[in-house]
Coordinates of C-alpha atoms and ligand atoms in Angstrom, one line a residue:
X1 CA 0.0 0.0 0.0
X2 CA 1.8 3.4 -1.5
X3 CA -0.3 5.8 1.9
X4 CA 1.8 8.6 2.5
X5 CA -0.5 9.5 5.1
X6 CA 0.0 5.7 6.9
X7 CA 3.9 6.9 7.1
X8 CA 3.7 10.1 8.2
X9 CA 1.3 9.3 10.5
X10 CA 3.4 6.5 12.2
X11 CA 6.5 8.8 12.3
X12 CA 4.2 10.7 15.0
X13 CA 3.3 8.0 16.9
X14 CA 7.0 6.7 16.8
X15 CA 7.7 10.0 18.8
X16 CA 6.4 8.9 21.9
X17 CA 6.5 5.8 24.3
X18 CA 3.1 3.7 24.4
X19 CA 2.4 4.6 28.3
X20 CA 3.0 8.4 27.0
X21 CA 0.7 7.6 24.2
X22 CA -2.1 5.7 26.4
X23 CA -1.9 9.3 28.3
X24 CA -2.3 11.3 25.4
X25 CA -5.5 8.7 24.7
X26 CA -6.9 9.8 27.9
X27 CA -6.1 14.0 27.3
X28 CA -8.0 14.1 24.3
X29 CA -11.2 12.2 25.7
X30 CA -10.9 15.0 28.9
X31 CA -10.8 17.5 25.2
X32 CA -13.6 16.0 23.6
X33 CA -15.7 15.6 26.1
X34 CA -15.0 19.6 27.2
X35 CA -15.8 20.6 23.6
X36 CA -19.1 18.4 22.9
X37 CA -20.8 18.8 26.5
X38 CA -21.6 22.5 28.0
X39 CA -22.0 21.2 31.6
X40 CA -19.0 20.0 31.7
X41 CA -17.2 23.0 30.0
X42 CA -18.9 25.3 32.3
X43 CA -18.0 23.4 35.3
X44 CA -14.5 23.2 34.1
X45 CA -13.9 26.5 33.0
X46 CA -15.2 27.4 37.2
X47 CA -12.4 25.0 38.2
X48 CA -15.3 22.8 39.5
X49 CA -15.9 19.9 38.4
X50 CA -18.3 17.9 40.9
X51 CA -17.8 14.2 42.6
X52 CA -20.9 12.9 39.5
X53 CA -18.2 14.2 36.9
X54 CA -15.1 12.5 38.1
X55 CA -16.7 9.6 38.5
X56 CA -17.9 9.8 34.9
X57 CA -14.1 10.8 33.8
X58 CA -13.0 7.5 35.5
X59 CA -16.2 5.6 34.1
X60 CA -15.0 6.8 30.7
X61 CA -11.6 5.7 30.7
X62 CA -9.7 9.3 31.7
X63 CA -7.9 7.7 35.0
X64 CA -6.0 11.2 36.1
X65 CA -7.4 13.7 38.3
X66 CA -8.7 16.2 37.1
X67 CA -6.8 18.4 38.8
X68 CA -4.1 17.8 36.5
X69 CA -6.1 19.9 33.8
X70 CA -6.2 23.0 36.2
X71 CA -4.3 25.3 33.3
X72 CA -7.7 25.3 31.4
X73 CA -9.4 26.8 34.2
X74 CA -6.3 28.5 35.7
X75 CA -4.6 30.3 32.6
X76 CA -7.2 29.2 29.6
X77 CA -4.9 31.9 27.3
X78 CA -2.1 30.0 27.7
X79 CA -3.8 26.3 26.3
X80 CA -6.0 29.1 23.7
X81 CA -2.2 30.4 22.2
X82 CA -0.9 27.0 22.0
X83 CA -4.0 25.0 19.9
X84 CA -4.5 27.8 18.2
X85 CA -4.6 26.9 14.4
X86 CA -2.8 30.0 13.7
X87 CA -0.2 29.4 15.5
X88 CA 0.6 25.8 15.2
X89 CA 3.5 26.1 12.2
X90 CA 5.4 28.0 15.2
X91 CA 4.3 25.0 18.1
X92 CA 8.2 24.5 19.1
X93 CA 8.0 28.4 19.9
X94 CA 5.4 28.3 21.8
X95 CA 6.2 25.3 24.1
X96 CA 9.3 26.9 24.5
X97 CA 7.6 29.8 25.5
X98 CA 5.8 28.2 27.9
X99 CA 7.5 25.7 29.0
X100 CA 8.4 26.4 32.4
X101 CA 4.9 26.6 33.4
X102 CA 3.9 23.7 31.4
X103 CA 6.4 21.5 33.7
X104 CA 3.6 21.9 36.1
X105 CA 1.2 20.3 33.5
X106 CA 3.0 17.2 32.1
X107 CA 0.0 15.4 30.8
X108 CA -0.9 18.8 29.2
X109 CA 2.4 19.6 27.9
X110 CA 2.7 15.8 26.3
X111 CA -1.0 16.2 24.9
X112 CA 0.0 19.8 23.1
X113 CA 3.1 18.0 21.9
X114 CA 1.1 15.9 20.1
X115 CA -1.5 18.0 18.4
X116 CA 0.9 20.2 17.6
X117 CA 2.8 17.4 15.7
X118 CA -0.4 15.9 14.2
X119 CA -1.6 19.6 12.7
X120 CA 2.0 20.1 11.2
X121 CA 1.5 16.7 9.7
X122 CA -2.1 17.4 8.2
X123 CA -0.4 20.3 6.8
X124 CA 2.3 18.7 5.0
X125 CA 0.1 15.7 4.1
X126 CA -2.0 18.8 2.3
X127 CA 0.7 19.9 0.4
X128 CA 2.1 16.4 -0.8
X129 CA -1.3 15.7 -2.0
X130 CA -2.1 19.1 -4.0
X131 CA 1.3 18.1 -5.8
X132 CA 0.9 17.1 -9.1
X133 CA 0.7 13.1 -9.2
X134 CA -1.5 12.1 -12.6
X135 CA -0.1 10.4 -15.5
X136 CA -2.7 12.8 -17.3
X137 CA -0.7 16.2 -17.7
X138 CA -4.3 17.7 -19.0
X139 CA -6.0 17.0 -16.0
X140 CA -2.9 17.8 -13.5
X141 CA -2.7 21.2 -15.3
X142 CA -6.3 22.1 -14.9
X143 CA -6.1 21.0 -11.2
X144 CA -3.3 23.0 -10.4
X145 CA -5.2 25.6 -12.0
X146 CA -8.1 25.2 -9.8
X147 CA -6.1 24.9 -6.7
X148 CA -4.9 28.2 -7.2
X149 CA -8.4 29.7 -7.7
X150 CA -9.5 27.9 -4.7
X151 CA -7.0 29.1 -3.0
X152 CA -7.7 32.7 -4.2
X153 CA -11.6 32.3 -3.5
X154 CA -11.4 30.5 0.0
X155 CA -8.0 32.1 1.8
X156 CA -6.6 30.2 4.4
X157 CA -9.3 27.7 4.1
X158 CA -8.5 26.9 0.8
X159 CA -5.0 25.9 1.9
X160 CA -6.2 23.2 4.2
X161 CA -7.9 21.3 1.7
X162 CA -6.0 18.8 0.2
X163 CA -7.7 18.3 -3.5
X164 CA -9.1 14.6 -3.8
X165 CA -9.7 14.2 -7.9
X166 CA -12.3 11.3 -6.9
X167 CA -15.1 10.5 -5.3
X168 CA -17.6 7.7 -5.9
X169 CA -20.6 7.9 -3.9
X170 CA -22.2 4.3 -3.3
X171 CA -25.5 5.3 -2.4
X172 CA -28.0 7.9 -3.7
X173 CA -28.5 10.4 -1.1
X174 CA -27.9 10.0 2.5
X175 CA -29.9 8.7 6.1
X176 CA -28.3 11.1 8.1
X177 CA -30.1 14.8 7.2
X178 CA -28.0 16.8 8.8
X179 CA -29.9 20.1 9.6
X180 CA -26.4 22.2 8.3
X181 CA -25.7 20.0 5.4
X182 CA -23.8 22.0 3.3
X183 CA -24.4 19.9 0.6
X184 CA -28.0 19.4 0.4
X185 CA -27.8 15.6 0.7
X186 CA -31.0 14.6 -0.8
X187 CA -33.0 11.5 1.5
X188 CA -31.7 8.1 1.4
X189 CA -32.6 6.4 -1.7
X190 CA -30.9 3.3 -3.9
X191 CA -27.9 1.3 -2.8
X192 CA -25.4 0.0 -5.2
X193 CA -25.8 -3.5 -4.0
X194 CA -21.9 -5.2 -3.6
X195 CA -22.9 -8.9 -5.2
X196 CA -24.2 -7.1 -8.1
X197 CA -22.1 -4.3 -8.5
X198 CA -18.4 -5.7 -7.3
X199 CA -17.3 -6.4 -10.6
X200 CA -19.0 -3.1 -12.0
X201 CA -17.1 -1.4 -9.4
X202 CA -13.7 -2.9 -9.5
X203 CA -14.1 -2.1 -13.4
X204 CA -14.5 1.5 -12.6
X205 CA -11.6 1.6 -10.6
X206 CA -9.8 0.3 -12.8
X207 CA -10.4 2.9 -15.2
X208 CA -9.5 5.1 -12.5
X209 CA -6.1 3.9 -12.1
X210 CA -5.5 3.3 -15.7
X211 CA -6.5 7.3 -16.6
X212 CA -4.9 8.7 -13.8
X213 CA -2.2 6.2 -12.6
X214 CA -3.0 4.1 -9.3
X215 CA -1.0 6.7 -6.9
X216 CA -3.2 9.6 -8.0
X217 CA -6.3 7.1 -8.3
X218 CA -5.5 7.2 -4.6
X219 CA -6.4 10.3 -3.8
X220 CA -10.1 9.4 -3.7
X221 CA -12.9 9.0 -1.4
X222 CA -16.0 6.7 -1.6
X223 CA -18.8 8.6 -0.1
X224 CA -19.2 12.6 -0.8
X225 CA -23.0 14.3 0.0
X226 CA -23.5 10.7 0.9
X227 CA -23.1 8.5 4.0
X228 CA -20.5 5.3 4.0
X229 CA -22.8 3.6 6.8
X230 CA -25.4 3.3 4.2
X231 CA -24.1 0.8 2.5
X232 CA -24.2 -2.0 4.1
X233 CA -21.0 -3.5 2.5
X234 CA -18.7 0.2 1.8
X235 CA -15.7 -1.7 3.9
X236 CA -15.8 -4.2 1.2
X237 CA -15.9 -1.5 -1.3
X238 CA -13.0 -0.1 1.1
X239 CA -10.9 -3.0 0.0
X240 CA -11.7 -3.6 -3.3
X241 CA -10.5 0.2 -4.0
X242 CA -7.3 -0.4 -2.3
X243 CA -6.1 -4.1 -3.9
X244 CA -6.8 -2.4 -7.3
X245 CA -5.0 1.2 -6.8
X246 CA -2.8 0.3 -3.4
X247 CA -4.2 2.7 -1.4
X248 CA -6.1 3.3 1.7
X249 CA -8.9 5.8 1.5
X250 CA -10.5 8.0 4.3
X251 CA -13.4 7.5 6.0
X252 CA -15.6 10.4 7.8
X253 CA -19.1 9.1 9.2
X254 CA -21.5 10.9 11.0
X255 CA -23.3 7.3 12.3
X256 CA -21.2 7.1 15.2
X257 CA -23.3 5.6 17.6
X258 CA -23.5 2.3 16.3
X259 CA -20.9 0.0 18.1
X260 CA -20.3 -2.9 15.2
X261 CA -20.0 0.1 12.5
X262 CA -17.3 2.1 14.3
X263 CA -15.8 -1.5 15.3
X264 CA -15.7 -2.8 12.2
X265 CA -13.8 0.6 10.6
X266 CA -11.1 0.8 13.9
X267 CA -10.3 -3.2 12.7
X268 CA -9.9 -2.3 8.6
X269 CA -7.6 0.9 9.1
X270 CA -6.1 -0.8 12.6
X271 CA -2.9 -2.2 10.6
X272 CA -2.3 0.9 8.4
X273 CA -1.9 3.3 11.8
X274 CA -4.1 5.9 9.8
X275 CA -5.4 8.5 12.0
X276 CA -9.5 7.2 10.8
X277 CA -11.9 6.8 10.7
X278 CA -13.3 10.6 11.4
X279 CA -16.2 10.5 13.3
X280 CA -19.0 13.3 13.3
X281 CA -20.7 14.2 15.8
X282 CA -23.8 15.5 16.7
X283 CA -25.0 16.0 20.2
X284 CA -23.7 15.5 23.3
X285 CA -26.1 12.5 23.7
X286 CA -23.8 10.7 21.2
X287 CA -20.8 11.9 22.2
X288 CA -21.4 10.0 25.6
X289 CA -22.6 7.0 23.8
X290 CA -18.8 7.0 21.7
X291 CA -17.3 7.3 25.2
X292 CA -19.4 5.0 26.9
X293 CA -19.0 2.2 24.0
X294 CA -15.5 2.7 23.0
X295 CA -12.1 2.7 25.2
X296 CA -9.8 6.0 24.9
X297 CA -6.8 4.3 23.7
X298 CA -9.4 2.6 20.7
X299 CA -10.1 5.5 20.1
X300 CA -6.7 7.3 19.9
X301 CA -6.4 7.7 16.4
X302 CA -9.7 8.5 15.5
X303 CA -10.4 12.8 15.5
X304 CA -14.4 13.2 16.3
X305 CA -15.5 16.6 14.8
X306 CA -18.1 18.1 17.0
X307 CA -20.4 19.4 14.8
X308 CA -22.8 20.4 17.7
X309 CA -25.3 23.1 17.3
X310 CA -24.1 24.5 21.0
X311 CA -20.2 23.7 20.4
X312 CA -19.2 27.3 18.8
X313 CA -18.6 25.7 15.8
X314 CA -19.4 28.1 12.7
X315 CA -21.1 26.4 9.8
X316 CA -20.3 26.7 6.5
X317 CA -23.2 29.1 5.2
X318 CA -24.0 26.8 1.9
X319 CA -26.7 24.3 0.8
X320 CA -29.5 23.5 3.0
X321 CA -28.2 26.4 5.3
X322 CA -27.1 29.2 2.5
X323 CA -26.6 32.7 3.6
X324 CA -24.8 35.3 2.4
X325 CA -22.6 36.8 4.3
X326 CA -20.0 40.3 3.9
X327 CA -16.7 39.3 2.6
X328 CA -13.8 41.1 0.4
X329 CA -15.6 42.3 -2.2
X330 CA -17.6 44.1 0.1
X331 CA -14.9 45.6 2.0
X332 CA -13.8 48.9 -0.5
X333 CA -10.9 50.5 1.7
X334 CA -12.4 52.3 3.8
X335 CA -14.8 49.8 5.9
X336 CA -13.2 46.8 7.7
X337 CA -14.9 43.5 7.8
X338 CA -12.6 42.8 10.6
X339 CA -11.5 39.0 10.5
X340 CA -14.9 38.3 9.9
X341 CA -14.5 35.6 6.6
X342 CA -16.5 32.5 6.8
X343 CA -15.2 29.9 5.9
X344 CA -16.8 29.8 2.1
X345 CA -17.1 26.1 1.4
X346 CA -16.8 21.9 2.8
X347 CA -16.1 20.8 -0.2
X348 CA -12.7 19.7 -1.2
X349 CA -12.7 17.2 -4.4
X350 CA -10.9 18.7 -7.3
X351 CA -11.7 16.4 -10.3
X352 CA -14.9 14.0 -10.8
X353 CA -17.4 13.6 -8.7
X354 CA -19.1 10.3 -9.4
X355 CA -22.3 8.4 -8.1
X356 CA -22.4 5.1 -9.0
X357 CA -26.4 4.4 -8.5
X358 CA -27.2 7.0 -10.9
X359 CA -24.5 6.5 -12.8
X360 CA -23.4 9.7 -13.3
X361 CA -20.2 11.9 -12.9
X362 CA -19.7 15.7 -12.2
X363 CA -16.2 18.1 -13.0
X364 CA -16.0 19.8 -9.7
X365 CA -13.6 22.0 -7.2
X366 CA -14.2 23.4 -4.8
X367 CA -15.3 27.7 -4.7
X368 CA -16.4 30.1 -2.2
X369 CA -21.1 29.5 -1.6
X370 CA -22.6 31.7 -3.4
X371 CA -26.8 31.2 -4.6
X372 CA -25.3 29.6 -8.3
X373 CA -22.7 27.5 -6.3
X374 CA -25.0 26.7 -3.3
X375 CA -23.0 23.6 -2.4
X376 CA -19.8 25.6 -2.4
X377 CA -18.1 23.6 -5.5
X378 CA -17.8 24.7 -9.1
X379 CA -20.2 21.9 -11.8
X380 CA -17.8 22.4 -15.0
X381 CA -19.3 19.6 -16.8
X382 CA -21.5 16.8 -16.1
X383 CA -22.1 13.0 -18.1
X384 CA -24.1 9.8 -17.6
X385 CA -22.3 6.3 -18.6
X386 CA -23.7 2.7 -18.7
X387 CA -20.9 -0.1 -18.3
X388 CA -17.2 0.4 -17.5
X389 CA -16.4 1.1 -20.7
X390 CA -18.4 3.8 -21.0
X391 CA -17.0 5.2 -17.8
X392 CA -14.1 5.0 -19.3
X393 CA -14.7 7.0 -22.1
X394 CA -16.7 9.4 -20.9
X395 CA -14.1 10.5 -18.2
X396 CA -11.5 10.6 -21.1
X397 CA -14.2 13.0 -22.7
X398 CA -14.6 15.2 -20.1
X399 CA -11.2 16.0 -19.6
X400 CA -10.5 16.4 -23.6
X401 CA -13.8 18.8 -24.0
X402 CA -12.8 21.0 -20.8
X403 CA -9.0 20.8 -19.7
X404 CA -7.2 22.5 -22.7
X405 CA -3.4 22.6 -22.4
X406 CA -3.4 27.2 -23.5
X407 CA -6.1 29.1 -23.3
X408 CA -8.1 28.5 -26.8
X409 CA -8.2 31.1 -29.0
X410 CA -11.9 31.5 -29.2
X411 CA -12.1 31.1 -25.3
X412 CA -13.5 34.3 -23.8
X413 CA -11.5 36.2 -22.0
X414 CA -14.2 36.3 -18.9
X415 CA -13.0 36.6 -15.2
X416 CA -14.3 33.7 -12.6
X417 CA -17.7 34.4 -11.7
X418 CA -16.6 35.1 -7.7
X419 CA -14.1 38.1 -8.7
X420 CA -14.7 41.6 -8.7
X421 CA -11.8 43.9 -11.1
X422 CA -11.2 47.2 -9.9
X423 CA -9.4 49.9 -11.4
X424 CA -6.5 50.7 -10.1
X425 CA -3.0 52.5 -10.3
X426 CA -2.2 52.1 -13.5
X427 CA -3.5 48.8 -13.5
X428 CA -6.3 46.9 -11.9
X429 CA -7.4 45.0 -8.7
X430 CA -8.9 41.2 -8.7
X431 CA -11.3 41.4 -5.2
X432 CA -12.3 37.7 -4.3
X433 CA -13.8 36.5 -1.4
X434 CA -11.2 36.5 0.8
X435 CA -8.4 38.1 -1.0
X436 CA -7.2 40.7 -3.5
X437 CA -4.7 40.5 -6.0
X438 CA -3.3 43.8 -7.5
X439 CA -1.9 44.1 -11.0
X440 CA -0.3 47.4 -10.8
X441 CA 2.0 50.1 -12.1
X442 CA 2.7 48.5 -15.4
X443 CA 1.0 50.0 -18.4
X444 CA 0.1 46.4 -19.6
X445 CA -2.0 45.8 -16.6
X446 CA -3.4 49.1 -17.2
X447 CA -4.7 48.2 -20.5
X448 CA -5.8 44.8 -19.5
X449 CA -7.6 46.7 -16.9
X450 CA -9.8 48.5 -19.3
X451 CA -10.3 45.4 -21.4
X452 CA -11.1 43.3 -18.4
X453 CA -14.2 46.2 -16.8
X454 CA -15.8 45.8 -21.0
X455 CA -17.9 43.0 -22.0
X456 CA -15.6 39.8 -22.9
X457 CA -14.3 39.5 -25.9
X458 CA -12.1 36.0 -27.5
X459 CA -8.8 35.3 -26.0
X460 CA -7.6 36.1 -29.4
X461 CA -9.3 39.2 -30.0
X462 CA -7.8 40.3 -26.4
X463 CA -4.1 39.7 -27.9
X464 CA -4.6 42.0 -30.8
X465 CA -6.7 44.5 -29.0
X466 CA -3.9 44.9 -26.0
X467 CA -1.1 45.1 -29.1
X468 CA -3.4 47.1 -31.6
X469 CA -5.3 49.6 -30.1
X470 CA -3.3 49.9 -27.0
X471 CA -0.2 49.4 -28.5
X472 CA 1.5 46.8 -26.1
X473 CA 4.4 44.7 -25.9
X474 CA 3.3 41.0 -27.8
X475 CA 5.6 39.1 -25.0
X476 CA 4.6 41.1 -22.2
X477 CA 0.8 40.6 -23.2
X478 CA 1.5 37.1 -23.8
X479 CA 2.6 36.3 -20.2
X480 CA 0.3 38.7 -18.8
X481 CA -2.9 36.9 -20.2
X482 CA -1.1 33.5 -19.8
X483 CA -0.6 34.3 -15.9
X484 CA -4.3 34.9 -16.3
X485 CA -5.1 31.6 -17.1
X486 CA -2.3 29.5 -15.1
X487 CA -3.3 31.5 -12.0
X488 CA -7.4 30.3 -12.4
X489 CA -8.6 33.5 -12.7
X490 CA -10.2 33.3 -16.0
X491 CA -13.6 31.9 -16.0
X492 CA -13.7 27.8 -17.6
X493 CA -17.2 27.1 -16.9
X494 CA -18.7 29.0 -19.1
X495 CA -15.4 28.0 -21.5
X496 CA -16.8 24.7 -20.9
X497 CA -20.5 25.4 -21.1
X498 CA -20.5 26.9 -24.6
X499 CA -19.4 23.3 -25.6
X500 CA -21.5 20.5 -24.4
Ligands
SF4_1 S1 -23.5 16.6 6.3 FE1 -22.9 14.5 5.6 S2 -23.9 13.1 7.0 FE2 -25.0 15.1 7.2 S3 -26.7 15.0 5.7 FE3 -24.9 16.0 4.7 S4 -23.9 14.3 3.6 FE4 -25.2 13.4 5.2

């Protein structure tokens, strides 16, 4: 199995002794059980936590007392600076910084050891995986282009995401109807049934590996606006997908209450040390049933994402929950939105999105919500296929029909629908979202600028306009419009549009 993730994730554990890491088992149920239950959290935060709660934290598995956690209630800035995700490239700094008062919290300062380590390594897992990996150049060159736009769209959100180019939903819809699904997950309907469909499926993958190479066929997930508990056999899916492309995908469920389902996912990822499944969760009703069912040190690997109406989480404003909300483009220099960004999207596949009941497959990535892109991803094209060979074909389509290699010449020189230009010192401004990128001080820019602000006209009418009438350098309006297009800002959707 090629998972960099299974390596880097053992390199973390190899940093600490197994009684250290049985402790750090324990710290993070104290954590989780802080962040998904407000009685608790408030009588922690008073430095009281009454004889009916210790006896819980023992009942549960946490075997220090809980005077060991005093920091949280003692100096909660202190444990506030350190998880910050802010601050966590700089974590040796800041246990340095703290570390003479941390020497009075060992359990604490082992636990923030360890988080600190395990965000640096989602991190760099992040970046390994947005690097280009597909025997397809077409497709790795329109993915890198639309990491860079998501990047542009989302901020620092958009860095965290690591880019899947797959996922194959085995059911149609989803049980769970989630009252903040960002996705709009339609009710529960078919099941692609594993006697039936195993050889169907192991075709598709396949075709996955053979298009893309099996490393980058690896960077998929089998569930999306769908749930993997729904089908009944998705860890025989599981291992189908990795004996075919080597590698062992991610799992995030939000049925987390049912003991043989959670069981059954610790024992498939168990000898892989993957830090999965991710559980999701709730209310605080099911967060007690995980602890009450499940062991910390089970559990040790496994992050549960409280997703709790009460836990101070913000949503992502999209699908059945959409909102707008103010972001850069409202912000003109002179009001301040002040840090205020939401985070603009949960989606993070960056290629085909595929269901497998319906049988059929969406070109997606990932933008900021907005009322077009409810769901907070980009549709660039969409097909329907019958057998594997048709799959096959029709993915080879997609990327032929939408992923040219230079911008066409007839393509319309059109910004991405999100973007706001702005003139600007001779030159212009590109507002999205959550950023803005200035083109200034160059008379190029300035002319592009003026282009940009008019009603779009062909790539190739853009070239001799900027030379003709404005009477620019060819080079320097080459690059200009090619940085255009390599940096995602140019609009391919409705490039694609205008040919299916
Ligand atoms: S958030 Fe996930 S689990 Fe909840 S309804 Fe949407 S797809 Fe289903």
């Amino acid at each position: 199995m090629h998972n960099e993730q299974s390596y880097s994730y053992q390199h973390i554990l190899d940093a600490f002794t197994q009684e250290q890491l049985y402790l750090i088992s324990q710290v993070k149920r104290f954590f989780e059980w802080y962040e998904g239950d407000a009685d608790f959290r408030a009588s922690v935060n008073t430095g009281r936590v009454n004889d009916e709660q210790q006896r819980r934290m023992k009942q549960i598995g946490i075997d220090f007392p809980v005077r060991e956690m005093a920091l949280v209630w003692e100096n909660p800035e202190i444990i506030k600076e350190c998880i910050s995700p802010k601050r966590s490239s700089e974590h040796a700094d800041i246990l340095i910084k703290h570390a003479e008062l941390l020497h009075d919290y060992p359990l604490l300062e082992l636990w923030l050891r360890f988080i600190l380590r395990q965000r640096m390594r989602i991190k760099e897992v992040c970046k390994q995986r947005r690097l280009p990996d597909s025997k397809n150049t077409r497709f790795e060159n329109w993915r890198i282009r639309r990491i860079v736009s998501a990047q542009s769209e989302l901020g620092g959100y958009g860095h965290n995401i690591d880019h899947p180019i797959l996922a194959l939903e085995l059911s149609e819809g989803c049980s769970v109807q989630c009252w903040f699904c960002s996705f709009s997950a339609q009710k529960l309907g078919k099941i692609l049934d594993y006697q039936e469909n195993k050889d169907f499926f192991r075709g598709v993958a396949r075709a996955c590996a053979d298009i893309f190479g099996s490393k980058a066929a690896g960077l998929a997930m089998l569930y999306y606006a769908s749930e993997p508990f729904d089908n009944p056999r998705y860890i025989d899916y599981l291992r189908d997908y990795a004996d075919i492309t080597g590698a062992v995908t991610c799992t995030s469920t939000a049925v987390c209450a049912d003991k043989k389902w959670i069981d059954d996912l610790l024992a498939f990822y168990r000898p892989y040390n993957l830090p999965w499944p991710r559980l999701s969760v709730l209310s605080t009703k099911i967060l007690h049933k995980i602890h009450d069912q499940h062991t910390p040190y089970e559990l040790r690997d496994v992050s549960l994402l409280m997703q709790l109406k009460d836990s101070g989480q913000p949503k992502v404003l999209g699908g059945r929950i959409l909102a707008q909300k103010d972001d850069m483009r409202q912000c003109n220099g002179k009001n301040d939105l002040q840090g205020s960004i939401p985070q603009g999207s949960i989606a993070c596949v960056t290629g085909f999105l595929i269901n497998l009941v319906r049988k059929d497959i969406k070109l997606v990535s990932p933008c900021y919500v907005s009322e077009k892109w409810s769901c907070g991803y980009r549709i660039f094209d969409q097909a329907s296929f019958d057998t594997v060979d048709d799959f096959h074909s029709a993915m080879l389509d997609m990327i032929e029909r939408n992923m040219p290699e230079t911008p066409p010449a007839h393509m319309p020189l059109q910004l991405r629908d999100d973007l706001v230009c702005r003139t600007a010192e001779k030159g212009f401004d590109l507002v999205s979202p959550n950023q803005i990128h200035h083109f200034q001080n160059k008379s190029v820019f300035q002319a592009l600028g003026e282009l940009l602000i008019k009603p779009p006209v062909s790539y190739a009418d853009a070239f001799d306009i900027l030379m003709d009438k404005y009477g620019q350098n060819p080079l320097e309006v080459q690059a200009v419009l090619k940085n255009l297009f390599n940096n995602g800002f140019l609009d391919e959707v409705r490039f694609s549009a205008s040919r299916f």
